[in-house]
Amino acid sequence: MPGSRCSARSEDGMADITKEQVLETLKTVRGPDLEHNIVELGMVSDVFISDGKVYFSITVPAERAKDLEPMRLAAERVVKDMPGVKGAMVALTADRKAGSPAPRPAPPQQAAPHAHAHPHGQPQQPRAAKIGVPGVGAIIAVASGKGGVGKSTTAVNLALGLAANGLRVGILDADIYGPSMPRLLKISGRPTQIDGRIINPMQNYGLKVMSMGFLVEEETAMIWRGPMVQSALLQMLREVAWGELDVLVVDMPPGTGDVQLTMAQQVPLAGAVIVSTPQDLALIDARKGLNMFRKVEVPVLGIVENMSYFIAPDTGARYDIFGHGGARKEAERLGVPFLGEVPLTMGIRESSDAGTPLVAAEPNGVVAGIYREIAAKVWKQIADTPLRSAPSIVFE
Ligand SMILES: Nc1ncnc2c1ncn2[C@@H]1O[C@H](COP(=O)(O)OP(=O)(O)OP(=O)(O)O)[C@@H](O)[C@H]1O
């Protein structure tokens, strides 16, 4: 539909809402100087309208994010009250240009507000304030240097493995462009909201789950630009009623783009799990992923070698067709824990594609045991590290 990027045709025959109308309405919200409005101050960006729902960002200095929450709420309220608007989703994004220091480069002595002492005594990487999620203990990123290595499958089974070890677990699908959690966990439908704002996570197999796939059509997310993706991500983290969780597993998008960096810089991650296949190329990519987390001082909890070896379905014989063991060697070389080898099996592929992950579907099977062990190794490190109790700033 021409113009669909900035206007929405409501199904009930109401007039389209335009970006201009949204901006006009937002002029009624005063900015932090209490003199000019937020539109005049150039704080509003990424206005996007889809199916009567309005999404936009308000850029604020990172260190003022907490006190400017009422301003965000006011902006959300006025837009939500516009005739024809079904909902509004507003994200505060950190200002990197005016008023706040750029995350990089900056003087080495300028440590993050609640940075922990660096174990190796290296200079701190300056970063934006990291804001935690109320009620959520440890946030773990599952990442890979490139796509298709089985990162999402690993994230799901790791989450289930942690749950099988008695923990309260949530999973956040941070892959905005290619959300896979609805399929992998066989969840359909839309989440409900509390007070029209906080989203209730979906649930299956004992996991609380949030994914862009529950909120928008895939084509909608495809046209989002960088800042909107970041806003959506942070909102999926902080405006979801996760309740009390021991661990939130974040399935990161593949690669090492801006989104990953934002997550690493703005979210107090307890650590990252890197998924790789045995092939050299994947390992090189995995190394890139690993370096990114190291740069921003997110502890790397270890490497999982996925599709490590092949088990023949008929005979059960094992074939090391990919020259398995590369990830273990690489982990040793890099000085990070090796978490385990997951075989390439028909069962993993079929079950993950059918939305019945093996740790839940066949809890007594060999593969479930492998994932549970990986989960135990991951949890042991988190439980042992002081980073787990990273202070979180609570919005309300
Ligand atoms: N150990 C395994 N054995 C067999 N198939 C697997 C295994 N791990 C993953 N797969 C299959 O490989 C495909 C890709 O897996 P998955 O979607 O988890 O990868 P990904 O790295 O998250 O991909 P993307 O980066 O594209 O999101 C899926 O069809 C999945 O079922």
PDB file of N, CA and C in Angstrom, residues 96 104 143-147 174 177 226-227 229-230 233 252-265 285 288-290 292-293 295-296:
ATOM      1  N   ARG A  96      23.474  10.015  21.897  1.00  0.00           N
ATOM      2  CA  ARG A  96      24.920   9.890  21.758  1.00  0.00           C
ATOM      3  C   ARG A  96      25.540  11.194  21.286  1.00  0.00           C
ATOM      4  N   ARG A 104      31.891   5.698  22.673  1.00  0.00           N
ATOM      5  CA  ARG A 104      33.272   5.552  22.249  1.00  0.00           C
ATOM      6  C   ARG A 104      33.626   6.667  21.294  1.00  0.00           C
ATOM      7  N   ALA A 143      24.608 -16.053  21.323  1.00  0.00           N
ATOM      8  CA  ALA A 143      24.993 -15.350  20.105  1.00  0.00           C
ATOM      9  C   ALA A 143      25.774 -16.258  19.175  1.00  0.00           C
ATOM     10  N   SER A 144      25.853 -15.839  17.920  1.00  0.00           N
ATOM     11  CA  SER A 144      26.710 -16.553  16.975  1.00  0.00           C
ATOM     12  C   SER A 144      27.287 -15.518  16.025  1.00  0.00           C
ATOM     13  N   GLY A 145      28.439 -15.841  15.489  1.00  0.00           N
ATOM     14  CA  GLY A 145      29.066 -14.901  14.563  1.00  0.00           C
ATOM     15  C   GLY A 145      28.340 -14.837  13.239  1.00  0.00           C
ATOM     16  N   LYS A 146      27.658 -15.922  12.869  1.00  0.00           N
ATOM     17  CA  LYS A 146      26.916 -15.915  11.603  1.00  0.00           C
ATOM     18  C   LYS A 146      25.618 -16.712  11.748  1.00  0.00           C
ATOM     19  N   GLY A 147      24.754 -16.575  10.762  1.00  0.00           N
ATOM     20  CA  GLY A 147      23.439 -17.212  10.841  1.00  0.00           C
ATOM     21  C   GLY A 147      23.487 -18.703  10.542  1.00  0.00           C
ATOM     22  N   ALA A 174      15.556 -11.771  20.415  1.00  0.00           N
ATOM     23  CA  ALA A 174      16.022 -10.441  20.013  1.00  0.00           C
ATOM     24  C   ALA A 174      16.251 -10.346  18.515  1.00  0.00           C
ATOM     25  N   TYR A 177      14.288  -9.141  12.938  1.00  0.00           N
ATOM     26  CA  TYR A 177      14.002  -9.360  11.516  1.00  0.00           C
ATOM     27  C   TYR A 177      13.596 -10.793  11.205  1.00  0.00           C
ATOM     28  N   GLY A 226      17.530   0.804  11.993  1.00  0.00           N
ATOM     29  CA  GLY A 226      18.327   0.522  13.185  1.00  0.00           C
ATOM     30  C   GLY A 226      17.781   1.036  14.506  1.00  0.00           C
ATOM     31  N   PRO A 227      17.547   2.355  14.635  1.00  0.00           N
ATOM     32  CA  PRO A 227      17.126   2.876  15.942  1.00  0.00           C
ATOM     33  C   PRO A 227      15.806   2.291  16.411  1.00  0.00           C
ATOM     34  N   VAL A 229      14.679  -0.677  15.759  1.00  0.00           N
ATOM     35  CA  VAL A 229      14.933  -2.047  16.186  1.00  0.00           C
ATOM     36  C   VAL A 229      15.473  -2.035  17.618  1.00  0.00           C
ATOM     37  N   GLN A 230      16.381  -1.109  17.857  1.00  0.00           N
ATOM     38  CA  GLN A 230      16.952  -1.016  19.200  1.00  0.00           C
ATOM     39  C   GLN A 230      15.884  -0.662  20.222  1.00  0.00           C
ATOM     40  N   LEU A 233      13.656  -3.595  20.894  1.00  0.00           N
ATOM     41  CA  LEU A 233      14.357  -4.591  21.711  1.00  0.00           C
ATOM     42  C   LEU A 233      14.330  -4.227  23.191  1.00  0.00           C
ATOM     43  N   MET A 252      20.057 -13.780  20.456  1.00  0.00           N
ATOM     44  CA  MET A 252      20.509 -12.590  19.725  1.00  0.00           C
ATOM     45  C   MET A 252      20.392 -12.806  18.218  1.00  0.00           C
ATOM     46  N   PRO A 253      20.284 -11.715  17.466  1.00  0.00           N
ATOM     47  CA  PRO A 253      20.356 -11.887  16.007  1.00  0.00           C
ATOM     48  C   PRO A 253      21.756 -12.367  15.631  1.00  0.00           C
ATOM     49  N   PRO A 254      21.901 -13.028  14.486  1.00  0.00           N
ATOM     50  CA  PRO A 254      23.250 -13.480  14.113  1.00  0.00           C
ATOM     51  C   PRO A 254      24.151 -12.299  13.763  1.00  0.00           C
ATOM     52  N   GLY A 255      25.445 -12.497  13.911  1.00  0.00           N
ATOM     53  CA  GLY A 255      26.394 -11.472  13.507  1.00  0.00           C
ATOM     54  C   GLY A 255      26.764 -10.517  14.628  1.00  0.00           C
ATOM     55  N   THR A 256      27.419  -9.451  14.235  1.00  0.00           N
ATOM     56  CA  THR A 256      27.934  -8.511  15.234  1.00  0.00           C
ATOM     57  C   THR A 256      27.538  -7.079  14.881  1.00  0.00           C
ATOM     58  N   GLY A 257      26.303  -6.867  14.583  1.00  0.00           N
ATOM     59  CA  GLY A 257      25.849  -5.529  14.171  1.00  0.00           C
ATOM     60  C   GLY A 257      25.562  -4.605  15.338  1.00  0.00           C
ATOM     61  N   ASP A 258      24.945  -3.493  14.999  1.00  0.00           N
ATOM     62  CA  ASP A 258      24.626  -2.459  15.983  1.00  0.00           C
ATOM     63  C   ASP A 258      23.712  -2.955  17.089  1.00  0.00           C
ATOM     64  N   VAL A 259      22.782  -3.822  16.707  1.00  0.00           N
ATOM     65  CA  VAL A 259      21.809  -4.288  17.692  1.00  0.00           C
ATOM     66  C   VAL A 259      22.524  -5.063  18.800  1.00  0.00           C
ATOM     67  N   GLN A 260      23.432  -5.919  18.391  1.00  0.00           N
ATOM     68  CA  GLN A 260      24.176  -6.709  19.376  1.00  0.00           C
ATOM     69  C   GLN A 260      24.983  -5.787  20.278  1.00  0.00           C
ATOM     70  N   LEU A 261      25.600  -4.801  19.657  1.00  0.00           N
ATOM     71  CA  LEU A 261      26.425  -3.890  20.425  1.00  0.00           C
ATOM     72  C   LEU A 261      25.558  -3.108  21.417  1.00  0.00           C
ATOM     73  N   THR A 262      24.393  -2.688  20.964  1.00  0.00           N
ATOM     74  CA  THR A 262      23.489  -1.959  21.853  1.00  0.00           C
ATOM     75  C   THR A 262      23.091  -2.833  23.041  1.00  0.00           C
ATOM     76  N   MET A 263      22.751  -4.064  22.734  1.00  0.00           N
ATOM     77  CA  MET A 263      22.365  -4.978  23.821  1.00  0.00           C
ATOM     78  C   MET A 263      23.516  -5.117  24.807  1.00  0.00           C
ATOM     79  N   ALA A 264      24.710  -5.305  24.235  1.00  0.00           N
ATOM     80  CA  ALA A 264      25.869  -5.521  25.087  1.00  0.00           C
ATOM     81  C   ALA A 264      26.187  -4.264  25.903  1.00  0.00           C
ATOM     82  N   GLN A 265      25.927  -3.101  25.318  1.00  0.00           N
ATOM     83  CA  GLN A 265      26.282  -1.876  26.025  1.00  0.00           C
ATOM     84  C   GLN A 265      25.198  -1.388  26.970  1.00  0.00           C
ATOM     85  N   ASP A 285      34.010 -16.573  12.550  1.00  0.00           N
ATOM     86  CA  ASP A 285      32.900 -15.687  12.875  1.00  0.00           C
ATOM     87  C   ASP A 285      32.618 -15.690  14.365  1.00  0.00           C
ATOM     88  N   LYS A 288      34.806 -13.417  16.151  1.00  0.00           N
ATOM     89  CA  LYS A 288      34.380 -12.011  16.035  1.00  0.00           C
ATOM     90  C   LYS A 288      33.325 -11.711  17.095  1.00  0.00           C
ATOM     91  N   GLY A 289      32.366 -12.629  17.210  1.00  0.00           N
ATOM     92  CA  GLY A 289      31.287 -12.455  18.180  1.00  0.00           C
ATOM     93  C   GLY A 289      31.854 -12.372  19.585  1.00  0.00           C
ATOM     94  N   LEU A 290      32.783 -13.255  19.826  1.00  0.00           N
ATOM     95  CA  LEU A 290      33.390 -13.323  21.149  1.00  0.00           C
ATOM     96  C   LEU A 290      34.152 -12.037  21.476  1.00  0.00           C
ATOM     97  N   MET A 292      33.608  -9.131  20.336  1.00  0.00           N
ATOM     98  CA  MET A 292      32.690  -8.020  20.571  1.00  0.00           C
ATOM     99  C   MET A 292      32.270  -7.983  22.036  1.00  0.00           C
ATOM    100  N   PHE A 293      31.919  -9.144  22.581  1.00  0.00           N
ATOM    101  CA  PHE A 293      31.493  -9.172  23.982  1.00  0.00           C
ATOM    102  C   PHE A 293      32.648  -8.822  24.912  1.00  0.00           C
ATOM    103  N   LYS A 295      35.079  -6.852  24.279  1.00  0.00           N
ATOM    104  CA  LYS A 295      35.343  -5.407  24.212  1.00  0.00           C
ATOM    105  C   LYS A 295      34.434  -4.640  25.165  1.00  0.00           C
ATOM    106  N   VAL A 296      33.206  -5.077  25.263  1.00  0.00           N
ATOM    107  CA  VAL A 296      32.273  -4.360  26.128  1.00  0.00           C
ATOM    108  C   VAL A 296      32.186  -5.016  27.512  1.00  0.00           C
TER     109      VAL A 296
END
